[in-house]
Amino acid sequence: MTKTFVEGEFLLRVNRFLTEVKVEGEHYRAFLANSGRLKEILKKGTPVILRKKERGTRNTPFDLWAAWADRTWVIVDARAANLLFPFLLESGLLSLQGHTFPLTSEVKAKGTRLDFSLQKAGQTLWVETKSVTLVKGTQALFPDAPTTRGTRQLRELQRLLQEGHRALLAFMVLRGDATAFSPNWEIDPDFCSSLKETLSKGLEVLAFRFSVQRESVTKAERIPVCL
């Protein structure tokens, strides 16, 4: 464990983005950068990995980075999906057929904000990544809570496709025990229906699994998408 990360124990979720944890017998508040439910993962007593943060304007000394889920570490910090996407390009795991760097992040489209864009001869490739933490059996599922924002982003991707651009949705499975990915119809049929519709209009959908060892990612692989 590096000096940046410490081990702790999850106690409770105070609100959407705030948790209470225990480190070396002391109770602390930790920021959680994830709006999902995570109820299958964040249970009282669960071992967690926390990233130390400078106080600054924040009152929380830690970010909640990862949690142990029965058989594997799971990165619960949703920001990791965007941090890992450039690695897929650099490593050759993801080829974008001529769309090259520079990779522009946090790009504003007409209707919403998307994660990345790349250019090629006047055509833009728009990219949205989704952090996936829920696995049932060996099937990764998204979302784990209804996501109106995700549905809105799919509608914007539809519009961009109709303008002649490319669009990619990359599901980033932040745990190493999934063998395939599926949309979670039970939790959010609106998102899943929008996904199916956008796919019919040309959306490219890929899923990648990341093996996690406490504070680090040790392996990345592409896995099948079952729609």
CSV table of C-alpha atoms in Angstrom, one decimal, residues 40-208:
chain,number,residue,atom,x,y,z
A,40,GLU,CA,-24.4,-5.0,-3.2
A,41,ILE,CA,-20.9,-3.7,-2.5
A,42,LEU,CA,-20.9,-1.0,0.2
A,43,LYS,CA,-22.1,-2.9,3.3
A,44,LYS,CA,-21.1,-2.3,6.9
A,45,GLY,CA,-17.8,-3.9,7.7
A,46,THR,CA,-16.7,-4.1,4.0
A,47,PRO,CA,-12.9,-3.6,3.6
A,48,VAL,CA,-12.2,-0.5,1.5
A,49,ILE,CA,-9.3,1.4,0.0
A,50,LEU,CA,-9.2,5.1,0.6
A,51,ARG,CA,-7.1,7.7,-1.2
A,52,LYS,CA,-5.7,10.5,1.0
A,53,LYS,CA,-6.7,14.0,0.0
A,54,GLU,CA,-5.3,17.4,0.9
A,55,ARG,CA,-7.9,19.2,3.0
A,56,GLY,CA,-8.1,22.3,0.9
A,57,THR,CA,-11.7,23.5,0.8
A,58,ARG,CA,-13.0,20.0,1.4
A,59,ASN,CA,-13.9,18.7,4.9
A,60,THR,CA,-13.2,15.0,4.0
A,61,PRO,CA,-9.6,13.7,4.3
A,62,PHE,CA,-10.3,10.7,2.0
A,63,ASP,CA,-11.8,9.6,-1.2
A,64,LEU,CA,-13.4,6.2,-1.3
A,65,TRP,CA,-11.5,4.4,-4.1
A,66,ALA,CA,-12.3,0.7,-4.0
A,67,ALA,CA,-14.2,-1.9,-2.0
A,68,TRP,CA,-13.9,-5.6,-1.5
A,69,ALA,CA,-16.9,-7.5,-3.0
A,70,ASP,CA,-16.7,-11.2,-2.0
A,71,ARG,CA,-14.1,-12.3,-4.5
A,72,THR,CA,-12.5,-9.1,-6.0
A,73,TRP,CA,-11.7,-5.5,-5.4
A,74,VAL,CA,-14.1,-3.1,-7.2
A,75,ILE,CA,-13.2,0.5,-8.0
A,76,VAL,CA,-16.2,2.5,-6.8
A,77,ASP,CA,-14.8,5.9,-7.8
A,78,ALA,CA,-16.6,6.5,-11.0
A,79,ARG,CA,-14.0,9.0,-12.2
A,80,ALA,CA,-11.7,6.0,-12.8
A,81,ALA,CA,-13.6,5.2,-16.1
A,82,ASN,CA,-12.4,8.4,-17.7
A,83,LEU,CA,-8.9,8.0,-16.3
A,84,LEU,CA,-8.7,4.5,-17.9
A,85,PHE,CA,-10.1,5.3,-21.3
A,86,PRO,CA,-6.9,6.9,-22.7
A,87,PHE,CA,-5.0,3.8,-21.6
A,88,LEU,CA,-7.2,1.7,-23.9
A,89,LEU,CA,-6.1,3.8,-26.9
A,90,GLU,CA,-2.5,3.9,-25.9
A,91,SER,CA,-2.3,0.2,-25.3
A,92,GLY,CA,-4.0,-0.8,-28.6
A,93,LEU,CA,-6.9,-2.5,-26.9
A,94,LEU,CA,-9.2,0.0,-28.6
A,95,SER,CA,-8.7,1.1,-32.2
A,96,LEU,CA,-10.8,4.0,-33.5
A,97,GLN,CA,-10.1,3.6,-37.3
A,98,GLY,CA,-8.2,6.7,-37.9
A,99,HIS,CA,-9.6,9.0,-35.2
A,100,THR,CA,-6.4,10.0,-33.4
A,101,PHE,CA,-5.2,12.2,-30.5
A,102,PRO,CA,-5.5,14.8,-29.2
A,103,LEU,CA,-8.3,13.4,-27.1
A,104,THR,CA,-10.5,16.2,-25.9
A,105,SER,CA,-12.3,15.6,-22.6
A,106,GLU,CA,-15.4,17.0,-21.0
A,107,VAL,CA,-16.8,18.2,-24.3
A,108,LYS,CA,-20.1,20.1,-24.5
A,109,ALA,CA,-22.5,18.9,-27.2
A,110,LYS,CA,-25.7,20.8,-28.0
A,111,GLY,CA,-27.9,18.9,-25.4
A,112,THR,CA,-25.5,17.7,-22.8
A,113,ARG,CA,-21.8,17.2,-21.8
A,114,LEU,CA,-20.0,14.1,-23.1
A,115,ASP,CA,-16.7,12.6,-21.9
A,116,PHE,CA,-14.5,12.7,-25.0
A,117,SER,CA,-14.2,13.6,-28.6
A,118,LEU,CA,-11.7,12.8,-31.3
A,119,GLN,CA,-11.3,14.3,-34.8
A,120,LYS,CA,-10.7,12.8,-38.3
A,121,ALA,CA,-11.0,14.8,-41.5
A,122,GLY,CA,-13.9,16.9,-40.3
A,123,GLN,CA,-15.8,14.0,-38.7
A,124,THR,CA,-16.1,13.9,-34.9
A,125,LEU,CA,-16.1,10.7,-32.8
A,126,TRP,CA,-18.1,11.4,-29.6
A,127,VAL,CA,-17.3,9.1,-26.7
A,128,GLU,CA,-19.2,8.5,-23.5
A,129,THR,CA,-17.9,6.1,-20.8
A,130,LYS,CA,-19.9,4.5,-18.1
A,131,SER,CA,-18.5,3.1,-14.8
A,132,VAL,CA,-19.8,-0.4,-14.1
A,133,THR,CA,-19.6,-1.9,-10.7
A,134,LEU,CA,-22.5,-4.3,-10.5
A,135,VAL,CA,-22.0,-8.0,-11.3
A,136,LYS,CA,-24.5,-10.8,-10.9
A,137,GLY,CA,-22.9,-14.2,-11.4
A,138,THR,CA,-20.4,-13.2,-14.0
A,139,GLN,CA,-22.6,-10.8,-15.9
A,140,ALA,CA,-21.7,-7.1,-15.5
A,141,LEU,CA,-24.8,-4.9,-15.5
A,142,PHE,CA,-25.5,-1.1,-16.0
A,143,PRO,CA,-27.0,0.9,-14.5
A,144,ASP,CA,-27.5,-0.1,-10.8
A,145,ALA,CA,-29.9,2.8,-10.3
A,146,PRO,CA,-32.1,4.7,-12.8
A,147,THR,CA,-30.1,7.2,-14.8
A,148,THR,CA,-32.0,10.0,-16.5
A,149,ARG,CA,-28.7,11.7,-17.3
A,150,GLY,CA,-27.6,8.5,-19.1
A,151,THR,CA,-30.8,8.4,-21.2
A,152,ARG,CA,-30.4,12.1,-22.0
A,153,GLN,CA,-26.9,11.4,-23.2
A,154,LEU,CA,-28.1,8.6,-25.5
A,155,ARG,CA,-30.6,10.9,-27.1
A,156,GLU,CA,-27.8,13.4,-27.7
A,157,LEU,CA,-25.7,10.7,-29.3
A,158,GLN,CA,-28.6,9.9,-31.6
A,159,ARG,CA,-28.7,13.5,-32.7
A,160,LEU,CA,-25.0,13.5,-33.4
A,161,LEU,CA,-25.2,10.3,-35.4
A,162,GLN,CA,-27.9,11.8,-37.5
A,163,GLU,CA,-25.5,14.7,-38.3
A,164,GLY,CA,-23.0,12.2,-39.7
A,165,HIS,CA,-20.7,11.8,-36.8
A,166,ARG,CA,-19.6,8.6,-35.0
A,167,ALA,CA,-20.5,7.8,-31.5
A,168,LEU,CA,-19.1,5.3,-29.0
A,169,LEU,CA,-20.4,4.1,-25.7
A,170,ALA,CA,-17.7,2.3,-23.6
A,171,PHE,CA,-18.8,0.4,-20.5
A,172,MET,CA,-15.9,0.3,-18.1
A,173,VAL,CA,-16.3,-2.7,-15.8
A,174,LEU,CA,-14.2,-1.7,-12.8
A,175,ARG,CA,-13.7,-5.3,-11.4
A,176,GLY,CA,-12.1,-8.4,-12.8
A,177,ASP,CA,-14.8,-11.1,-12.3
A,178,ALA,CA,-17.2,-10.3,-15.1
A,179,THR,CA,-17.1,-12.3,-18.4
A,180,ALA,CA,-19.8,-10.3,-20.3
A,181,PHE,CA,-21.8,-7.1,-20.1
A,182,SER,CA,-25.6,-6.5,-20.4
A,183,PRO,CA,-27.8,-3.5,-19.9
A,184,ASN,CA,-29.9,-3.7,-16.7
A,185,TRP,CA,-33.5,-3.8,-18.0
A,186,GLU,CA,-34.8,-4.6,-14.5
A,187,ILE,CA,-33.4,-1.4,-13.0
A,188,ASP,CA,-33.9,1.1,-15.9
A,189,PRO,CA,-35.9,0.1,-18.9
A,190,ASP,CA,-35.9,3.6,-20.3
A,191,PHE,CA,-32.1,3.7,-20.5
A,192,CYS,CA,-32.0,0.2,-22.0
A,193,SER,CA,-34.7,1.1,-24.6
A,194,SER,CA,-32.8,4.2,-25.5
A,195,LEU,CA,-29.6,2.2,-25.8
A,196,LYS,CA,-31.2,-0.3,-28.1
A,197,GLU,CA,-32.7,2.5,-30.3
A,198,THR,CA,-29.4,4.4,-30.5
A,199,LEU,CA,-27.6,1.2,-31.4
A,200,SER,CA,-29.9,0.8,-34.4
A,201,LYS,CA,-28.9,4.3,-35.5
A,202,GLY,CA,-25.2,3.4,-35.6
A,203,LEU,CA,-23.9,3.7,-32.0
A,204,GLU,CA,-20.9,1.6,-31.3
A,205,VAL,CA,-21.0,-0.2,-27.9
A,206,LEU,CA,-18.0,-1.9,-26.3
A,207,ALA,CA,-17.2,-3.2,-22.8
A,208,PHE,CA,-13.9,-3.6,-21.0
